Amino acid sequence: MERRTRGYRGALGLLVAAGVLLTGCSGETGGRDTASARRQGGAPAPAYTGGTAEDGAKGEEGADKADGLKESAPPDYLSTFALDVDTASYGYARRTLADGRLPGPETVRPEEFVNSFRQGYHRPEGNGFSVSVDGARAGGEDGDWSLVRVGLATKAAPTTAERPPAALTFVVDISGSMNSPDRLGLVKTSLGILTDELRDDDSVSLVTFSDEAATVLPMTRLRGHRGTVHDAVDSLEPADSTNVGAGVRRGYEEAVEGRRKGANNRVVLLSDALANTGETDADVILERIDSARRDHGITLFGVGVGSDYGDAFMERLTNKGDGHTTYIADEEQARKVFVDQLPAHLELTARDAKAQVAFDPKTVEKFKVVGYEDRKVADEDFRDDSVDGGEVGPGHTVTALYAVHLREGASGHVATATVRWLDPRTRAPHERTGSVETGAIGGKLWGGRSARLQVTAVAAYFADTLRGSSLPGTPALGELASRARKLATATEDDSVTELADAIGRADRLRSGDRDGGGDDAEGEMD
């Protein structure tokens, strides 16, 4: 997905971004399909328009005079963004913390932290999305902040037996930096797992790259040839430099040549993304294979490995390649990606998906989005289907989390969320909406609301703290770890236990304890 910069349309000097997250489950929805009603025209989906705001809306009297605008200029109550399903930032942060280091703030994307956990949304039975909007009071400086969660979910992922056949081209980094068990060794283990998991009617090809790219195995049907594929994987050995551009180009050439009609055709890049030879600009690399990407609909799925990992490069590459990225640190995570989540990674239910959230100025004073600074879309481009959005598969969910400050005594409508997407086969546009009232976000976050909403808040607070920011109502890391442990017990979810462990490690590292040890202290909570 190609990132777009938001256009400044008027009134304020504040930036509105949007936070999206994908994971998978069930909950409440107030969605309605508006495909036929909204295909005409380009007006914003919600009823409220205005100038662009940064981190929310200041209100009629808070306009920035430096822009030469009148104090009465209307603020922007719209937030528009492209959907995203990446989880690599959280996986890499966990790996870094386990190694006894704090992740660099530039590698922390809060939306990908939240993407990594189940949310509990209702799923539609057919293609498209359900839309859920809920929230809770979160406190903050003046105690009047709430968290509002906008949740989008696709239909449940098919089983391996139910999905269409796959034609996968694996592009494997065999450069010198990959010469370790947790890099090339893990990649070989992962591909071995996947070779056993794929069906007989699936096909794979294998391309390697170091300073140059080479085809190790042309597109080969698995039926009768699993041993051949295993032998090709086992033969991989580390070489020299990292020419990612050459590898991606050769990979797409193989994918086009071996393309199968009616199959899910994908290029899968496995690398530490530390490009140092040839073309090292992600945009230029993808431009050189643009026709293969667009004309044949072949998307790019990135799998990151290694303690030193080119996070920003891999994310940019896969976003522009109409795909997504994840990160694996061990065999357990490899099985999750290549076995449990395989159908979701292979199929598409929506192309160029975007969301637009309209906050009601009668009840909302200001709002602040959690993450997704690089997923912004200009409000006026919401219904411009030539503007890139995100590609989403079955079994995914997307969450946009906002800190919202209500007006004193506010009651009634708070926000309306609209998702727009193109059918991956016909390119026909569809939309669906959901909304939320003040009564649905009035309860206290901790203890009074759904456990899944609390997990979402913990993940977002953790990410925001790691990158040096502070959302309204953010607890200290020690308290956050304690809350995560209680939520792990309540949800019986191992991934929440892992989140508590990661927060505890970050708390100790920030406190100067470099031992990276195991147990987290239990803090007192309300």
Short mmCIF file of C-alpha atoms in Angstrom, two decimals:
data_model
loop_
_atom_site.label_atom_id
_atom_site.label_comp_id
_atom_site.label_asym_id
_atom_site.label_seq_id
_atom_site.Cartn_x
_atom_site.Cartn_y
_atom_site.Cartn_z
CA MET A 1 0.00 0.00 0.00
CA GLU A 2 1.39 3.37 -0.95
CA ARG A 3 1.22 5.89 1.87
CA ARG A 4 -0.44 9.20 1.12
CA THR A 5 0.11 12.53 2.80
CA ARG A 6 -2.89 14.28 4.17
CA GLY A 7 -3.80 17.57 2.46
CA TYR A 8 -4.15 20.72 4.53
CA ARG A 9 -7.60 22.11 3.80
CA GLY A 10 -7.93 25.02 6.04
CA ALA A 11 -8.29 25.99 9.54
CA LEU A 12 -5.93 24.66 12.16
CA GLY A 13 -2.30 23.78 12.61
CA LEU A 14 -3.01 20.40 14.22
CA LEU A 15 -2.44 17.08 12.44
CA VAL A 16 -5.17 14.38 12.46
CA ALA A 17 -3.87 10.88 11.95
CA ALA A 18 -5.70 7.61 12.21
CA GLY A 19 -4.87 4.39 14.01
CA VAL A 20 -5.85 1.04 12.60
CA LEU A 21 -5.38 -2.45 13.86
CA LEU A 22 -6.04 -5.92 12.73
CA THR A 23 -6.34 -9.07 14.70
CA GLY A 24 -9.28 -11.40 14.87
CA CYS A 25 -12.60 -12.07 16.74
CA SER A 26 -16.18 -10.95 17.56
CA GLY A 27 -18.15 -8.18 19.29
CA GLU A 28 -20.92 -5.65 18.59
CA THR A 29 -21.68 -3.89 15.33
CA GLY A 30 -23.99 -1.19 14.11
CA GLY A 31 -22.90 -1.35 10.49
CA ARG A 32 -25.02 -0.81 7.39
CA ASP A 33 -24.04 -1.27 3.75
CA THR A 34 -24.06 1.99 1.80
CA ALA A 35 -22.40 0.79 -1.40
CA SER A 36 -25.14 1.90 -3.79
CA ALA A 37 -26.08 5.03 -1.85
CA ARG A 38 -22.53 6.43 -1.70
CA ARG A 39 -20.88 5.48 -4.97
CA GLN A 40 -21.80 8.83 -6.52
CA GLY A 41 -19.95 11.99 -5.60
CA GLY A 42 -16.96 12.69 -3.40
CA ALA A 43 -18.43 14.29 -0.28
CA PRO A 44 -16.98 13.09 3.04
CA ALA A 45 -18.76 10.06 4.42
CA PRO A 46 -19.69 11.79 7.70
CA ALA A 47 -21.73 14.99 7.90
CA TYR A 48 -18.93 17.08 9.37
CA THR A 49 -16.24 18.85 7.34
CA GLY A 50 -13.72 21.61 7.94
CA GLY A 51 -10.03 22.43 8.12
CA THR A 52 -7.33 19.99 8.97
CA ALA A 53 -6.46 19.48 12.63
CA GLU A 54 -3.33 18.05 14.17
CA ASP A 55 -3.82 15.67 17.11
CA GLY A 56 -7.50 16.64 17.14
CA ALA A 57 -9.70 19.73 17.01
CA LYS A 58 -9.01 22.85 19.06
CA GLY A 59 -12.52 24.25 18.79
CA GLU A 60 -13.82 27.42 17.20
CA GLU A 61 -11.76 29.73 19.42
CA GLY A 62 -8.48 27.82 19.13
CA ALA A 63 -7.48 28.43 15.53
CA ASP A 64 -3.79 29.13 14.89
CA LYS A 65 -3.44 32.83 14.08
CA ALA A 66 -0.01 32.14 12.54
CA ASP A 67 -1.87 30.60 9.59
CA GLY A 68 -3.63 33.91 8.97
CA LEU A 69 -7.01 32.33 9.75
CA LYS A 70 -9.89 33.79 11.67
CA GLU A 71 -10.43 32.50 15.18
CA SER A 72 -13.90 31.34 14.13
CA ALA A 73 -12.57 29.06 11.37
CA PRO A 74 -14.18 25.63 11.77
CA PRO A 75 -11.96 22.78 13.00
CA ASP A 76 -11.71 19.42 11.26
CA TYR A 77 -13.60 16.58 12.87
CA LEU A 78 -12.66 14.04 10.20
CA SER A 79 -9.94 11.38 10.40
CA THR A 80 -9.20 9.41 7.22
CA PHE A 81 -6.72 6.57 6.83
CA ALA A 82 -5.82 3.49 4.81
CA LEU A 83 -6.34 0.13 6.49
CA ASP A 84 -3.31 -1.85 7.63
CA VAL A 85 -2.64 -5.33 9.02
CA ASP A 86 1.08 -5.16 9.84
CA THR A 87 2.34 -6.56 13.16
CA ALA A 88 6.12 -6.42 12.64
CA SER A 89 6.74 -3.46 14.96
CA TYR A 90 5.42 -5.32 18.00
CA GLY A 91 7.23 -8.55 17.14
CA TYR A 92 10.52 -6.72 16.70
CA ALA A 93 10.01 -4.78 19.97
CA ARG A 94 9.48 -8.03 21.87
CA ARG A 95 12.64 -9.47 20.34
CA THR A 96 14.65 -6.35 21.21
CA LEU A 97 13.42 -6.32 24.81
CA ALA A 98 14.19 -10.04 25.18
CA ASP A 99 17.75 -9.20 24.10
CA GLY A 100 17.98 -6.66 26.93
CA ARG A 101 17.57 -3.51 24.83
CA LEU A 102 14.82 -0.92 24.51
CA PRO A 103 13.52 -0.63 20.94
CA GLY A 104 14.32 2.56 19.08
CA PRO A 105 11.34 4.97 19.21
CA GLU A 106 11.39 5.18 15.41
CA THR A 107 10.61 1.44 15.16
CA VAL A 108 7.55 1.63 17.44
CA ARG A 109 4.19 1.92 15.64
CA PRO A 110 1.33 1.71 18.16
CA GLU A 111 -1.18 0.48 15.60
CA GLU A 112 0.96 -2.62 14.99
CA PHE A 113 1.11 -3.32 18.72
CA VAL A 114 -2.68 -3.34 18.82
CA ASN A 115 -2.85 -5.32 15.55
CA SER A 116 -1.17 -8.17 17.36
CA PHE A 117 -4.10 -8.99 19.68
CA ARG A 118 -7.59 -10.36 19.28
CA GLN A 119 -10.30 -7.72 19.66
CA GLY A 120 -13.65 -9.52 19.90
CA TYR A 121 -15.58 -7.99 17.01
CA HIS A 122 -18.59 -9.51 15.26
CA ARG A 123 -17.61 -10.87 11.83
CA PRO A 124 -19.75 -10.57 8.69
CA GLU A 125 -20.76 -13.80 6.98
CA GLY A 126 -20.10 -12.51 3.46
CA ASN A 127 -17.38 -10.40 1.90
CA GLY A 128 -16.71 -6.94 3.26
CA PHE A 129 -16.54 -5.62 6.81
CA SER A 130 -18.50 -5.31 10.01
CA VAL A 131 -18.10 -2.00 11.86
CA SER A 132 -18.04 -1.74 15.68
CA VAL A 133 -17.52 1.40 17.75
CA ASP A 134 -17.18 1.40 21.55
CA GLY A 135 -15.05 2.93 24.28
CA ALA A 136 -14.63 3.86 27.92
CA ARG A 137 -13.52 6.70 30.21
CA ALA A 138 -9.73 6.76 30.54
CA GLY A 139 -9.13 9.73 32.85
CA GLY A 140 -6.19 11.96 31.96
CA GLU A 141 -5.05 15.38 33.10
CA ASP A 142 -8.54 16.70 33.76
CA GLY A 143 -10.21 13.31 34.05
CA ASP A 144 -12.48 13.86 31.05
CA TRP A 145 -10.71 11.84 28.35
CA SER A 146 -12.23 8.70 26.86
CA LEU A 147 -10.82 6.02 24.56
CA VAL A 148 -12.94 5.33 21.48
CA ARG A 149 -12.27 2.11 19.60
CA VAL A 150 -13.32 1.80 15.95
CA GLY A 151 -13.25 -1.87 14.97
CA LEU A 152 -13.45 -3.34 11.48
CA ALA A 153 -13.58 -7.09 10.84
CA THR A 154 -13.70 -9.33 7.79
CA LYS A 155 -15.28 -12.76 7.55
CA ALA A 156 -13.62 -15.69 9.27
CA ALA A 157 -10.58 -17.11 7.48
CA PRO A 158 -11.18 -20.32 5.52
CA THR A 159 -9.48 -23.53 6.46
CA THR A 160 -6.47 -24.65 4.46
CA ALA A 161 -8.75 -27.11 2.64
CA GLU A 162 -11.30 -24.39 1.74
CA ARG A 163 -9.01 -21.70 0.33
CA PRO A 164 -8.10 -21.43 -3.38
CA PRO A 165 -4.74 -22.90 -4.45
CA ALA A 166 -1.64 -20.76 -3.89
CA ALA A 167 1.29 -19.91 -6.17
CA LEU A 168 4.02 -18.56 -3.90
CA THR A 169 7.41 -17.17 -4.90
CA PHE A 170 9.79 -17.09 -1.92
CA VAL A 171 12.55 -14.49 -2.14
CA VAL A 172 15.18 -15.41 0.45
CA ASP A 173 17.99 -13.18 1.69
CA ILE A 174 21.21 -15.22 1.86
CA SER A 175 23.56 -12.28 2.48
CA GLY A 176 26.33 -12.41 5.06
CA SER A 177 24.19 -10.65 7.70
CA MET A 178 21.76 -13.60 7.54
CA ASN A 179 24.45 -16.07 8.67
CA SER A 180 23.02 -17.08 12.05
CA PRO A 181 20.49 -19.61 13.40
CA ASP A 182 17.88 -16.91 14.13
CA ARG A 183 18.10 -15.55 10.58
CA LEU A 184 18.81 -17.89 7.66
CA GLY A 185 18.47 -20.88 9.97
CA LEU A 186 15.00 -19.70 11.05
CA VAL A 187 14.03 -18.93 7.45
CA LYS A 188 14.93 -22.49 6.39
CA THR A 189 12.96 -23.91 9.32
CA SER A 190 10.00 -21.70 8.41
CA LEU A 191 10.01 -22.74 4.76
CA GLY A 192 10.28 -26.37 5.80
CA ILE A 193 7.19 -25.96 8.00
CA LEU A 194 5.32 -24.24 5.19
CA THR A 195 6.28 -26.88 2.61
CA ASP A 196 4.69 -29.52 4.83
CA GLU A 197 1.60 -27.35 5.43
CA LEU A 198 0.81 -26.47 1.80
CA ARG A 199 -1.62 -28.57 -0.24
CA ASP A 200 -0.72 -30.81 -3.18
CA ASP A 201 -2.31 -28.34 -5.63
CA ASP A 202 -0.23 -25.42 -4.33
CA SER A 203 2.91 -24.29 -6.15
CA VAL A 204 6.14 -22.67 -4.97
CA SER A 205 9.24 -21.14 -6.51
CA LEU A 206 12.43 -20.12 -4.72
CA VAL A 207 14.67 -17.12 -5.46
CA THR A 208 17.75 -16.14 -3.44
CA PHE A 209 19.74 -12.93 -3.36
CA SER A 210 22.98 -11.62 -1.90
CA ASP A 211 24.95 -9.29 -4.20
CA GLU A 212 22.99 -10.82 -7.10
CA ALA A 213 19.73 -12.76 -7.45
CA ALA A 214 19.30 -16.34 -8.65
CA THR A 215 16.42 -18.74 -9.20
CA VAL A 216 16.97 -21.88 -7.15
CA LEU A 217 13.63 -23.49 -8.01
CA PRO A 218 11.15 -22.46 -10.75
CA MET A 219 7.43 -22.62 -10.01
CA THR A 220 6.82 -26.23 -8.94
CA ARG A 221 3.58 -27.99 -8.01
CA LEU A 222 3.80 -29.64 -4.57
CA ARG A 223 2.10 -32.85 -5.66
CA GLY A 224 4.90 -35.36 -6.08
CA HIS A 225 7.63 -32.75 -5.53
CA ARG A 226 7.72 -31.95 -1.80
CA GLY A 227 11.10 -33.63 -1.52
CA THR A 228 12.43 -31.41 -4.31
CA VAL A 229 11.23 -28.30 -2.50
CA HIS A 230 12.74 -29.46 0.81
CA ASP A 231 16.06 -30.15 -0.92
CA ALA A 232 16.06 -26.66 -2.47
CA VAL A 233 15.40 -25.07 0.94
CA ASP A 234 18.06 -27.19 2.65
CA SER A 235 20.63 -26.11 0.05
CA LEU A 236 20.49 -22.43 1.05
CA GLU A 237 23.82 -21.09 2.31
CA PRO A 238 24.89 -17.53 3.26
CA ALA A 239 26.89 -15.46 0.78
CA ASP A 240 27.86 -11.79 0.56
CA SER A 241 26.06 -8.42 0.31
CA THR A 242 22.32 -7.61 0.47
CA ASN A 243 20.86 -6.57 -2.88
CA VAL A 244 17.16 -6.57 -1.99
CA GLY A 245 16.24 -4.79 -5.21
CA ALA A 246 17.71 -7.56 -7.36
CA GLY A 247 15.94 -10.20 -5.28
CA VAL A 248 12.52 -8.54 -5.48
CA ARG A 249 12.82 -7.97 -9.24
CA ARG A 250 13.81 -11.59 -9.90
CA GLY A 251 11.06 -12.74 -7.54
CA TYR A 252 8.38 -10.87 -9.45
CA GLU A 253 9.73 -12.16 -12.76
CA GLU A 254 9.34 -15.70 -11.46
CA ALA A 255 5.91 -14.94 -10.02
CA VAL A 256 4.64 -13.56 -13.34
CA GLU A 257 6.11 -16.44 -15.32
CA GLY A 258 4.63 -19.02 -12.95
CA ARG A 259 1.36 -17.17 -12.37
CA ARG A 260 -1.68 -19.43 -12.06
CA LYS A 261 -5.17 -18.26 -12.98
CA GLY A 262 -7.62 -18.64 -10.11
CA ALA A 263 -4.82 -19.06 -7.55
CA ASN A 264 -3.54 -16.70 -4.88
CA ASN A 265 -0.30 -15.42 -6.46
CA ARG A 266 2.10 -13.92 -3.90
CA VAL A 267 5.74 -12.93 -3.53
CA VAL A 268 7.03 -13.64 0.00
CA LEU A 269 10.21 -11.80 1.02
CA LEU A 270 12.16 -13.27 3.96
CA SER A 271 14.99 -10.98 5.06
CA ASP A 272 16.57 -8.87 7.78
CA ALA A 273 16.01 -5.99 5.31
CA LEU A 274 19.50 -4.54 5.78
CA ALA A 275 19.92 -3.50 2.15
CA ASN A 276 23.45 -2.32 1.33
CA THR A 277 24.00 -3.14 -2.36
CA GLY A 278 22.22 -2.06 -5.54
CA GLU A 279 18.98 -0.11 -5.23
CA THR A 280 18.18 0.58 -1.57
CA ASP A 281 15.13 2.84 -1.99
CA ALA A 282 11.88 0.92 -1.46
CA ASP A 283 9.85 3.16 -3.79
CA VAL A 284 12.30 2.77 -6.66
CA ILE A 285 12.48 -1.02 -6.20
CA LEU A 286 8.70 -1.36 -6.45
CA GLU A 287 8.43 1.09 -9.35
CA ARG A 288 10.65 -1.19 -11.42
CA ILE A 289 8.20 -4.08 -11.07
CA ASP A 290 5.06 -1.92 -11.10
CA SER A 291 3.38 -3.62 -14.05
CA ALA A 292 3.78 -7.06 -12.49
CA ARG A 293 2.36 -5.75 -9.26
CA ARG A 294 -0.60 -3.87 -10.72
CA ASP A 295 -1.44 -5.72 -13.96
CA HIS A 296 -1.23 -9.18 -12.42
CA GLY A 297 -2.35 -8.34 -8.88
CA ILE A 298 0.69 -10.01 -7.29
CA THR A 299 1.15 -8.65 -3.77
CA LEU A 300 4.23 -8.67 -1.54
CA PHE A 301 4.25 -10.27 1.92
CA GLY A 302 7.31 -9.44 4.05
CA VAL A 303 8.64 -11.67 6.84
CA GLY A 304 11.31 -9.98 8.94
CA VAL A 305 14.01 -11.77 10.99
CA GLY A 306 17.10 -10.87 12.99
CA SER A 307 18.04 -8.80 16.04
CA ASP A 308 19.31 -6.06 13.69
CA TYR A 309 16.38 -5.55 11.34
CA GLY A 310 15.62 -2.92 8.68
CA ASP A 311 12.13 -2.29 9.99
CA ALA A 312 11.36 0.96 8.17
CA PHE A 313 12.69 -0.36 4.85
CA MET A 314 10.64 -3.59 5.00
CA GLU A 315 7.48 -1.75 6.01
CA ARG A 316 7.81 0.76 3.19
CA LEU A 317 8.55 -1.98 0.68
CA THR A 318 5.52 -4.10 1.57
CA ASN A 319 3.18 -1.13 1.93
CA LYS A 320 4.04 0.07 -1.54
CA GLY A 321 3.83 -3.54 -2.73
CA ASP A 322 0.14 -3.71 -1.72
CA GLY A 323 0.94 -6.22 1.00
CA HIS A 324 1.87 -6.34 4.65
CA THR A 325 4.66 -7.44 6.94
CA THR A 326 5.22 -9.48 10.07
CA TYR A 327 8.23 -10.44 12.16
CA ILE A 328 9.30 -13.84 13.51
CA ALA A 329 11.91 -14.49 16.19
CA ASP A 330 11.55 -18.24 16.74
CA GLU A 331 9.95 -21.44 15.47
CA GLU A 332 6.78 -20.90 17.52
CA GLN A 333 6.13 -17.59 15.78
CA ALA A 334 7.00 -19.16 12.43
CA ARG A 335 4.30 -21.80 12.95
CA LYS A 336 1.79 -19.11 13.86
CA VAL A 337 2.52 -17.18 10.66
CA PHE A 338 2.94 -20.07 8.22
CA VAL A 339 0.37 -22.49 9.62
CA ASP A 340 -2.26 -20.80 11.79
CA GLN A 341 -2.49 -17.56 9.80
CA LEU A 342 -1.67 -18.85 6.32
CA PRO A 343 -5.11 -18.39 4.67
CA ALA A 344 -5.34 -14.79 5.94
CA HIS A 345 -1.91 -14.04 4.47
CA LEU A 346 -2.78 -15.55 1.09
CA GLU A 347 -6.31 -14.37 0.26
CA LEU A 348 -7.78 -10.91 -0.25
CA THR A 349 -11.31 -9.83 0.61
CA ALA A 350 -10.77 -6.10 0.09
CA ARG A 351 -8.50 -3.89 -2.00
CA ASP A 352 -7.70 -0.23 -1.44
CA ALA A 353 -9.66 -0.21 1.80
CA LYS A 354 -9.95 3.14 3.63
CA ALA A 355 -11.79 4.33 6.72
CA GLN A 356 -13.13 7.72 7.67
CA VAL A 357 -14.18 8.62 11.21
CA ALA A 358 -16.36 11.71 11.73
CA PHE A 359 -16.53 13.13 15.26
CA ASP A 360 -19.58 15.19 16.20
CA PRO A 361 -18.51 18.76 17.12
CA LYS A 362 -21.61 19.12 19.29
CA THR A 363 -20.26 16.51 21.72
CA VAL A 364 -16.51 16.27 20.97
CA GLU A 365 -14.14 19.08 21.92
CA LYS A 366 -10.94 17.46 20.61
CA PHE A 367 -9.46 14.08 19.82
CA LYS A 368 -6.05 12.45 19.43
CA VAL A 369 -5.33 9.38 17.33
CA VAL A 370 -3.09 6.55 18.52
CA GLY A 371 -0.37 5.91 15.93
CA TYR A 372 -0.83 5.58 12.16
CA GLU A 373 0.92 8.80 11.31
CA ASP A 374 2.14 7.26 8.06
CA ARG A 375 -1.27 5.86 6.98
CA LYS A 376 -3.04 9.18 6.58
CA VAL A 377 -5.22 9.84 3.54
CA ALA A 378 -6.58 13.28 2.58
CA ASP A 379 -10.21 13.56 3.67
CA GLU A 380 -11.30 14.47 0.16
CA ASP A 381 -9.61 11.33 -1.21
CA PHE A 382 -11.77 8.94 0.80
CA ARG A 383 -13.94 8.12 -2.24
CA ASP A 384 -11.21 8.60 -4.83
CA ASP A 385 -10.58 4.97 -5.71
CA SER A 386 -7.41 5.85 -7.61
CA VAL A 387 -5.80 6.68 -4.24
CA ASP A 388 -4.20 3.62 -2.69
CA GLY A 389 -5.70 2.07 0.41
CA GLY A 390 -4.87 -1.14 2.25
CA GLU A 391 -5.29 -4.76 1.22
CA VAL A 392 -7.13 -6.93 3.75
CA GLY A 393 -7.72 -10.67 3.89
CA PRO A 394 -10.22 -12.95 5.64
CA GLY A 395 -9.83 -13.38 9.38
CA HIS A 396 -8.41 -9.89 9.85
CA THR A 397 -9.60 -7.07 12.08
CA VAL A 398 -8.56 -3.42 12.06
CA THR A 399 -8.76 -1.10 15.05
CA ALA A 400 -8.49 2.67 15.14
CA LEU A 401 -8.05 3.90 18.70
CA TYR A 402 -8.70 7.54 19.64
CA ALA A 403 -8.33 9.58 22.82
CA VAL A 404 -11.42 11.79 22.84
CA HIS A 405 -12.22 14.78 25.06
CA LEU A 406 -15.98 15.34 25.28
CA ARG A 407 -17.54 18.73 25.84
CA GLU A 408 -18.76 19.37 29.36
CA GLY A 409 -22.21 17.85 29.84
CA ALA A 410 -22.17 16.36 26.33
CA SER A 411 -24.82 13.79 25.48
CA GLY A 412 -25.77 12.04 22.28
CA HIS A 413 -23.92 11.14 19.10
CA VAL A 414 -20.11 10.99 19.35
CA ALA A 415 -18.77 9.59 16.06
CA THR A 416 -19.64 7.76 12.85
CA ALA A 417 -17.13 5.45 11.17
CA THR A 418 -17.30 4.49 7.49
CA VAL A 419 -15.16 1.90 5.72
CA ARG A 420 -14.87 1.85 1.92
CA TRP A 421 -13.26 -0.91 -0.12
CA LEU A 422 -13.08 -2.37 -3.62
CA ASP A 423 -14.06 -5.92 -4.45
CA PRO A 424 -10.73 -7.64 -5.27
CA ARG A 425 -12.19 -9.23 -8.43
CA THR A 426 -14.66 -6.72 -9.87
CA ARG A 427 -13.21 -3.51 -8.37
CA ALA A 428 -16.76 -2.48 -7.44
CA PRO A 429 -16.81 -0.10 -4.43
CA HIS A 430 -18.68 -0.87 -1.21
CA GLU A 431 -19.15 0.96 2.09
CA ARG A 432 -20.39 0.17 5.56
CA THR A 433 -20.90 2.40 8.61
CA GLY A 434 -21.24 2.27 12.39
CA SER A 435 -21.65 4.89 15.11
CA VAL A 436 -21.40 5.41 18.86
CA GLU A 437 -23.25 7.51 21.47
CA THR A 438 -21.98 9.01 24.71
CA GLY A 439 -23.72 6.30 26.74
CA ALA A 440 -21.57 3.60 25.12
CA ILE A 441 -18.28 5.21 26.19
CA GLY A 442 -19.22 6.46 29.64
CA GLY A 443 -18.06 3.55 31.80
CA LYS A 444 -14.61 3.31 33.37
CA LEU A 445 -11.93 1.60 31.28
CA TRP A 446 -10.32 -0.44 34.07
CA GLY A 447 -12.50 -3.18 35.45
CA GLY A 448 -15.79 -1.96 34.02
CA ARG A 449 -15.41 -2.56 30.29
CA SER A 450 -14.59 -5.55 28.09
CA ALA A 451 -11.29 -7.30 28.71
CA ARG A 452 -10.43 -7.02 25.01
CA LEU A 453 -10.85 -3.25 25.06
CA GLN A 454 -8.54 -3.15 28.09
CA VAL A 455 -5.93 -5.27 26.27
CA THR A 456 -6.12 -2.83 23.36
CA ALA A 457 -5.55 0.07 25.74
CA VAL A 458 -2.59 -1.64 27.44
CA ALA A 459 -0.91 -2.35 24.08
CA ALA A 460 -1.46 1.23 22.90
CA TYR A 461 -0.25 2.79 26.17
CA PHE A 462 2.84 0.55 26.09
CA ALA A 463 3.75 1.51 22.54
CA ASP A 464 3.16 5.20 23.14
CA THR A 465 5.39 5.08 26.24
CA LEU A 466 8.19 3.31 24.32
CA ARG A 467 8.29 6.04 21.73
CA GLY A 468 8.37 8.79 24.35
CA SER A 469 4.79 10.03 24.12
CA SER A 470 2.01 9.96 26.69
CA LEU A 471 -1.65 9.42 25.96
CA PRO A 472 -4.15 10.86 28.45
CA GLY A 473 -4.51 8.44 31.35
CA THR A 474 -1.36 6.43 30.59
CA PRO A 475 -0.33 4.34 33.64
CA ALA A 476 3.31 3.82 34.64
CA LEU A 477 4.94 0.76 33.09
CA GLY A 478 4.88 -1.21 36.37
CA GLU A 479 1.14 -0.71 36.73
CA LEU A 480 0.63 -1.46 33.05
CA ALA A 481 2.46 -4.80 33.43
CA SER A 482 0.24 -5.66 36.42
CA ARG A 483 -2.90 -4.88 34.50
CA ALA A 484 -1.68 -7.00 31.60
CA ARG A 485 -1.07 -9.95 33.93
CA LYS A 486 -4.59 -9.71 35.33
CA LEU A 487 -5.99 -9.49 31.81
CA ALA A 488 -3.95 -12.54 30.76
CA THR A 489 -5.67 -14.50 33.55
CA ALA A 490 -9.10 -13.14 32.61
CA THR A 491 -8.73 -13.89 28.90
CA GLU A 492 -6.63 -17.07 29.24
CA ASP A 493 -4.62 -15.69 26.35
CA ASP A 494 -0.90 -16.51 26.15
CA SER A 495 -0.27 -13.52 23.90
CA VAL A 496 -1.41 -11.19 26.71
CA THR A 497 1.01 -12.94 29.08
CA GLU A 498 3.78 -12.24 26.56
CA LEU A 499 2.67 -8.60 26.49
CA ALA A 500 2.95 -8.40 30.29
CA ASP A 501 6.45 -9.92 30.13
CA ALA A 502 7.52 -7.37 27.49
CA ILE A 503 6.20 -4.45 29.55
CA GLY A 504 7.99 -5.76 32.64
CA ARG A 505 11.29 -5.98 30.75
CA ALA A 506 10.85 -2.43 29.45
CA ASP A 507 10.11 -1.20 32.98
CA ARG A 508 13.32 -2.78 34.34
CA LEU A 509 15.43 -1.48 31.47
CA ARG A 510 14.07 2.02 31.94
CA SER A 511 14.85 1.73 35.63
CA GLY A 512 18.46 0.83 34.84
CA ASP A 513 18.21 -2.92 35.61
CA ARG A 514 19.93 -4.58 32.65
CA ASP A 515 19.58 -8.18 33.77
CA GLY A 516 16.58 -8.79 31.48
CA GLY A 517 15.24 -11.26 34.05
CA GLY A 518 11.91 -12.93 34.31
CA ASP A 519 9.17 -11.97 36.78
CA ASP A 520 7.35 -8.67 36.85
CA ALA A 521 6.37 -7.00 40.09
CA GLU A 522 2.68 -6.84 40.82
CA GLY A 523 1.51 -3.25 41.33
CA GLU A 524 -1.48 -1.92 43.21
CA MET A 525 -4.45 -1.06 41.04
CA ASP A 526 -7.81 0.56 41.48
#
